[in-house]
mmCIF file of C-alpha atoms in Angstrom:
data_model
loop_
_atom_site.group_PDB
_atom_site.id
_atom_site.type_symbol
_atom_site.label_atom_id
_atom_site.label_comp_id
_atom_site.label_asym_id
_atom_site.label_seq_id
_atom_site.Cartn_x
_atom_site.Cartn_y
_atom_site.Cartn_z
ATOM 1 C CA MET V 574 -12.878 -7.054 -13.903
ATOM 2 C CA THR V 575 -14.086 -9.610 -16.435
ATOM 3 C CA ALA V 576 -13.815 -13.367 -16.017
ATOM 4 C CA GLY V 577 -11.400 -13.497 -18.943
ATOM 5 C CA LEU V 578 -8.938 -11.098 -17.344
ATOM 6 C CA TRP V 579 -9.229 -12.968 -14.061
ATOM 7 C CA THR V 580 -8.438 -16.360 -15.566
ATOM 8 C CA GLN V 581 -5.831 -15.050 -18.009
ATOM 9 C CA TRP V 582 -3.820 -12.868 -15.634
ATOM 10 C CA MET V 583 -4.809 -12.963 -11.957
ATOM 11 C CA LEU V 584 -5.042 -16.716 -11.392
ATOM 12 C CA PRO V 585 -1.672 -17.448 -13.078
ATOM 13 C CA GLY V 586 -0.249 -14.494 -11.129
ATOM 14 C CA ILE V 587 -1.399 -16.006 -7.841
ATOM 15 C CA TRP V 588 0.248 -19.298 -8.776
ATOM 16 C CA ILE V 589 3.516 -17.517 -9.631
ATOM 17 C CA THR V 590 3.418 -15.716 -6.265
ATOM 18 C CA VAL V 591 2.849 -19.022 -4.444
ATOM 19 C CA GLN V 592 5.757 -20.608 -6.305
ATOM 20 C CA LEU V 593 8.058 -17.682 -5.553
ATOM 21 C CA THR V 594 7.148 -17.847 -1.879
ATOM 22 C CA LEU V 595 7.686 -21.592 -1.592
ATOM 23 C CA TYR V 596 10.967 -21.685 -3.517
ATOM 24 C CA SER V 597 12.385 -18.639 -1.747
ATOM 25 C CA ALA V 598 11.279 -19.944 1.642
ATOM 26 C CA ALA V 599 12.933 -23.308 0.979
ATOM 27 C CA LEU V 600 16.226 -21.615 0.066
ATOM 28 C CA ALA V 601 15.963 -19.205 3.001
ATOM 29 C CA THR V 602 15.378 -22.113 5.399
ATOM 30 C CA VAL V 603 18.491 -23.938 4.206
ATOM 31 C CA VAL V 604 20.554 -20.746 4.454
ATOM 32 C CA ALA V 605 19.122 -19.874 7.875
ATOM 33 C CA PHE V 606 19.946 -23.241 9.430
ATOM 34 C CA ALA V 607 23.393 -23.466 7.820
ATOM 35 C CA VAL V 608 24.484 -19.929 8.706
ATOM 36 C CA GLY V 609 22.668 -19.821 12.048
ATOM 37 C CA THR V 610 24.296 -23.062 13.172
ATOM 38 C CA ALA V 611 27.671 -21.768 12.002
ATOM 39 C CA ARG V 612 27.133 -18.669 14.167
ATOM 40 C CA THR V 613 27.235 -20.982 17.224
ATOM 41 C CA HIS V 614 30.279 -22.988 16.086
ATOM 42 C CA ARG V 615 33.233 -23.286 18.435
ATOM 43 C CA ALA V 616 35.725 -22.235 15.744
ATOM 44 C CA ARG V 617 36.092 -18.461 15.537
ATOM 45 C CA PRO V 618 36.787 -18.387 11.736
ATOM 46 C CA VAL V 619 33.508 -20.214 11.115
ATOM 47 C CA ARG V 620 31.597 -17.783 13.331
ATOM 48 C CA PHE V 621 33.325 -14.849 11.655
ATOM 49 C CA LEU V 622 32.430 -15.960 8.115
ATOM 50 C CA ALA V 623 28.847 -16.684 9.119
ATOM 51 C CA GLY V 624 28.636 -13.283 10.789
ATOM 52 C CA CYS V 625 29.976 -11.588 7.651
ATOM 53 C CA TYR V 626 27.310 -13.273 5.552
ATOM 54 C CA THR V 627 24.572 -12.196 7.941
ATOM 55 C CA GLU V 628 25.705 -8.579 8.091
ATOM 56 C CA ILE V 629 26.188 -8.285 4.329
ATOM 57 C CA PHE V 630 22.828 -9.704 3.304
ATOM 58 C CA ARG V 631 20.886 -8.013 6.083
ATOM 59 C CA GLY V 632 22.468 -4.706 5.149
ATOM 60 C CA THR V 633 21.766 -4.813 1.418
ATOM 61 C CA SER V 634 18.519 -4.303 -0.446
ATOM 62 C CA ALA V 635 16.815 -7.439 -1.741
ATOM 63 C CA LEU V 636 15.620 -5.450 -4.745
ATOM 64 C CA VAL V 637 19.101 -4.202 -5.627
ATOM 65 C CA LEU V 638 20.487 -7.714 -5.129
ATOM 66 C CA MET V 639 17.805 -8.996 -7.490
ATOM 67 C CA PHE V 640 18.863 -6.467 -10.118
ATOM 68 C CA TRP V 641 22.541 -7.315 -9.548
ATOM 69 C CA LEU V 642 21.931 -11.038 -10.053
ATOM 70 C CA PHE V 643 19.890 -10.459 -13.189
ATOM 71 C CA PHE V 644 21.753 -7.605 -14.890
ATOM 72 C CA VAL V 645 25.315 -7.619 -13.515
ATOM 73 C CA MET V 646 26.208 -11.249 -12.867
ATOM 74 C CA PRO V 647 25.919 -12.347 -16.527
ATOM 75 C CA GLY V 648 28.505 -9.740 -17.534
ATOM 76 C CA LEU V 649 30.894 -10.649 -14.712
ATOM 77 C CA PHE V 650 30.642 -14.427 -14.639
ATOM 78 C CA GLY V 651 28.722 -15.359 -17.773
ATOM 79 C CA TRP V 652 25.903 -16.893 -15.726
ATOM 80 C CA ALA V 653 22.533 -15.698 -16.957
ATOM 81 C CA LEU V 654 19.530 -16.301 -14.733
ATOM 82 C CA VAL V 655 15.924 -16.126 -15.804
ATOM 83 C CA PRO V 656 14.022 -13.453 -13.818
ATOM 84 C CA MET V 657 12.182 -16.067 -11.763
ATOM 85 C CA TRP V 658 15.348 -17.680 -10.415
ATOM 86 C CA ALA V 659 17.143 -14.378 -9.938
ATOM 87 C CA ALA V 660 14.231 -13.356 -7.741
ATOM 88 C CA VAL V 661 14.220 -16.640 -5.805
ATOM 89 C CA LEU V 662 17.965 -16.424 -5.214
ATOM 90 C CA ALA V 663 17.837 -12.800 -4.071
ATOM 91 C CA LEU V 664 14.889 -13.325 -1.741
ATOM 92 C CA GLY V 665 16.205 -16.617 -0.361
ATOM 93 C CA LEU V 666 19.659 -15.231 0.409
ATOM 94 C CA SER V 667 18.297 -12.020 1.936
ATOM 95 C CA TYR V 668 15.628 -13.552 4.137
ATOM 96 C CA GLY V 669 17.926 -16.449 5.000
ATOM 97 C CA ALA V 670 20.243 -13.921 6.661
ATOM 98 C CA TYR V 671 17.400 -12.769 8.917
ATOM 99 C CA GLY V 672 16.446 -16.370 9.600
ATOM 100 C CA ALA V 673 20.030 -17.175 10.563
ATOM 101 C CA GLU V 674 19.739 -14.816 13.525
ATOM 102 C CA VAL V 675 16.539 -16.576 14.567
ATOM 103 C CA VAL V 676 18.323 -19.939 14.473
ATOM 104 C CA ARG V 677 21.331 -18.579 16.355
ATOM 105 C CA GLY V 678 19.178 -17.076 19.082
ATOM 106 C CA ALA V 679 17.089 -20.236 19.486
ATOM 107 C CA LEU V 680 20.164 -22.474 19.721
ATOM 108 C CA ASN V 681 21.777 -20.173 22.264
ATOM 109 C CA SER V 682 18.592 -20.247 24.355
ATOM 110 C CA VAL V 683 18.991 -23.982 25.031
ATOM 111 C CA ALA V 684 20.235 -24.470 28.577
ATOM 112 C CA PRO V 685 23.998 -25.075 28.815
ATOM 113 C CA ALA V 686 23.274 -28.118 30.974
ATOM 114 C CA GLN V 687 21.696 -29.769 27.946
ATOM 115 C CA ARG V 688 24.909 -29.382 25.977
ATOM 116 C CA GLU V 689 26.936 -30.681 28.892
ATOM 117 C CA ALA V 690 24.667 -33.720 29.126
ATOM 118 C CA GLY V 691 25.374 -34.487 25.471
ATOM 119 C CA ILE V 692 29.104 -34.228 26.076
ATOM 120 C CA ALA V 693 28.783 -36.500 29.106
ATOM 121 C CA LEU V 694 27.001 -39.049 26.916
ATOM 122 C CA ASN V 695 29.931 -38.862 24.474
ATOM 123 C CA PHE V 696 27.747 -37.509 21.659
ATOM 124 C CA THR V 697 29.473 -36.035 18.629
ATOM 125 C CA PRO V 698 28.784 -32.340 17.878
ATOM 126 C CA TRP V 699 26.395 -33.420 15.126
ATOM 127 C CA GLN V 700 24.553 -35.767 17.476
ATOM 128 C CA ARG V 701 24.268 -33.050 20.125
ATOM 129 C CA LEU V 702 22.858 -30.673 17.539
ATOM 130 C CA ARG V 703 20.412 -33.173 16.047
ATOM 131 C CA LEU V 704 19.268 -34.979 19.190
ATOM 132 C CA ILE V 705 19.444 -32.295 21.877
ATOM 133 C CA MET V 706 19.696 -28.763 20.530
ATOM 134 C CA LEU V 707 17.369 -28.692 17.531
ATOM 135 C CA PRO V 708 14.404 -30.527 19.128
ATOM 136 C CA GLN V 709 14.333 -27.845 21.829
ATOM 137 C CA ALA V 710 15.230 -24.884 19.623
ATOM 138 C CA VAL V 711 12.965 -25.486 16.618
ATOM 139 C CA PRO V 712 9.675 -24.784 18.449
ATOM 140 C CA GLU V 713 11.085 -21.416 19.519
ATOM 141 C CA MET V 714 12.056 -20.619 15.926
ATOM 142 C CA ILE V 715 8.630 -21.087 14.401
ATOM 143 C CA PRO V 716 6.877 -17.845 15.550
ATOM 144 C CA PRO V 717 9.633 -15.550 14.198
ATOM 145 C CA PHE V 718 9.914 -17.755 11.119
ATOM 146 C CA CYS V 719 6.183 -17.228 10.597
ATOM 147 C CA ASN V 720 6.708 -13.466 10.592
ATOM 148 C CA LEU V 721 9.579 -13.789 8.139
ATOM 149 C CA LEU V 722 7.494 -16.013 5.873
ATOM 150 C CA VAL V 723 4.710 -13.438 5.703
ATOM 151 C CA GLU V 724 7.271 -10.707 5.005
ATOM 152 C CA LEU V 725 8.754 -12.904 2.276
ATOM 153 C CA LEU V 726 5.314 -13.350 0.716
ATOM 154 C CA LYS V 727 4.863 -9.582 0.562
ATOM 155 C CA GLY V 728 8.438 -9.173 -0.677
ATOM 156 C CA THR V 729 7.670 -11.273 -3.745
ATOM 157 C CA ALA V 730 5.902 -8.215 -5.167
ATOM 158 C CA LEU V 731 9.380 -6.853 -5.953
ATOM 159 C CA VAL V 732 9.731 -9.382 -8.769
ATOM 160 C CA SER V 733 7.209 -7.454 -10.852
ATOM 161 C CA LEU V 734 10.018 -4.970 -11.556
ATOM 162 C CA LEU V 735 11.819 -7.761 -13.428
ATOM 163 C CA GLY V 736 8.707 -8.521 -15.459
ATOM 164 C CA VAL V 737 7.821 -11.702 -13.588
ATOM 165 C CA ALA V 738 4.065 -12.147 -13.940
ATOM 166 C CA ASP V 739 3.236 -12.480 -10.246
ATOM 167 C CA VAL V 740 -0.041 -11.267 -8.790
ATOM 168 C CA SER V 741 1.140 -7.651 -8.435
ATOM 169 C CA PHE V 742 2.357 -7.547 -12.047
ATOM 170 C CA ALA V 743 -0.906 -9.130 -13.187
ATOM 171 C CA ALA V 744 -2.860 -6.501 -11.251
ATOM 172 C CA TYR V 745 -0.876 -3.772 -12.991
ATOM 173 C CA LEU V 746 -1.667 -5.216 -16.426
ATOM 174 C CA VAL V 747 -5.359 -5.635 -15.601
ATOM 175 C CA ARG V 748 -5.498 -2.048 -14.345
ATOM 176 C CA LEU V 749 -4.027 -0.838 -17.633
ATOM 177 C CA ALA V 750 -6.657 -2.807 -19.530
ATOM 178 C CA THR V 751 -9.654 -1.747 -17.446
ATOM 179 C CA GLN V 752 -8.618 1.510 -15.725
ATOM 180 C CA GLU V 753 -10.348 0.183 -12.601
ATOM 181 C CA SER V 754 -7.630 0.948 -10.066
ATOM 182 C CA ALA V 755 -9.766 0.783 -6.924
ATOM 183 C CA GLN V 756 -11.320 -2.578 -7.738
ATOM 184 C CA ILE V 757 -8.126 -4.210 -8.997
ATOM 185 C CA TYR V 758 -5.881 -3.182 -6.139
ATOM 186 C CA SER V 759 -8.552 -3.909 -3.535
ATOM 187 C CA VAL V 760 -8.803 -7.445 -4.891
ATOM 188 C CA THR V 761 -5.003 -7.709 -4.864
ATOM 189 C CA LEU V 762 -4.852 -6.678 -1.212
ATOM 190 C CA VAL V 763 -7.400 -9.357 -0.376
ATOM 191 C CA ILE V 764 -5.380 -11.954 -2.277
ATOM 192 C CA TYR V 765 -2.226 -11.170 -0.322
ATOM 193 C CA PHE V 766 -4.193 -11.224 2.939
ATOM 194 C CA VAL V 767 -5.689 -14.636 2.180
ATOM 195 C CA LEU V 768 -2.290 -16.083 1.262
ATOM 196 C CA ALA V 769 -0.731 -14.639 4.422
ATOM 197 C CA PHE V 770 -3.607 -15.969 6.524
ATOM 198 C CA VAL V 771 -3.139 -19.486 5.139
ATOM 199 C CA LEU V 772 0.611 -19.352 5.804
ATOM 200 C CA THR V 773 0.076 -18.080 9.339
ATOM 201 C CA ARG V 774 -2.432 -20.783 10.176
ATOM 202 C CA GLY V 775 -0.145 -23.442 8.749
ATOM 203 C CA MET V 776 2.814 -22.212 10.801
ATOM 204 C CA ARG V 777 0.715 -22.099 13.972
ATOM 205 C CA ALA V 778 -0.351 -25.685 13.405
ATOM 206 C CA LEU V 779 3.303 -26.644 12.926
ATOM 207 C CA GLU V 780 4.211 -24.783 16.121
ATOM 208 C CA ARG V 781 1.593 -26.675 18.131
ATOM 209 C CA LYS V 782 2.792 -29.975 16.702
ATOM 210 C CA THR V 783 6.470 -29.355 17.466
ATOM 211 C CA LYS V 784 5.769 -28.070 20.966
ATOM 212 C CA ALA V 785 3.520 -31.034 21.686
ATOM 213 C CA GLY V 786 6.444 -33.261 20.755
ATOM 214 C CA THR V 787 8.560 -31.618 23.467
ATOM 215 C CA GLY V 788 5.816 -31.628 26.092
ATOM 216 C CA ILE V 789 5.053 -27.881 25.819
ATOM 217 C CA VAL V 790 1.349 -27.130 25.873
ATOM 218 C CA THR V 791 0.044 -24.126 23.950
ATOM 219 C CA THR V 792 -3.375 -22.509 23.898
ATOM 220 C CA SER V 793 -5.119 -21.480 20.683
ATOM 221 C CA GLY V 794 -3.593 -18.025 21.055
ATOM 222 C CA GLY V 795 -0.106 -19.460 21.217
ATOM 223 C CA ALA V 796 0.545 -18.885 24.958
ATOM 224 C CA ARG V 797 2.232 -21.584 26.954
#
């Protein structure tokens, strides 16, 4: 692979993949906390609606949803999305549904006595969530969130089917130009591994920081 092909296609493709991952992860995080918190709400209608969202988006294909947002939604609602944002929306909504179950499980793992203490202190539901529940639940969310983030990174390769010039689409174009399949796709695998490694290390550092804030000591391997 020549330097020109690398700088013209692969480097911009890596940047597009990073952007897709960050934007989709940001949307998925918002969805996960909103829906996951709603899954623990006292009102049954709220829990039911949140459960419906989770089941629907966990049970549908992110790729098909991406196609639906890009090809079908403009005809139904007149809202046309560029491929990049159709991909971000599809990935964020899909992975947010998985993240919602992580949030729900972590919140439910907080000891009931902690909730009762907040009630005894006359905290509002929002104060109990912000001051008692989340500080204890967030450290438990980070390891599964790390797995989801790596899966999201790999899932960004789906956007190449919409013509978004991510790293997988760039690799395809370079392969067509050079016919060097082994070299191109080996380099692409390494790129994804390096990106995943950086994300994993960043999430582990965040996990250590959040657990240190709650008095939980972790070793380098992540054990308490």
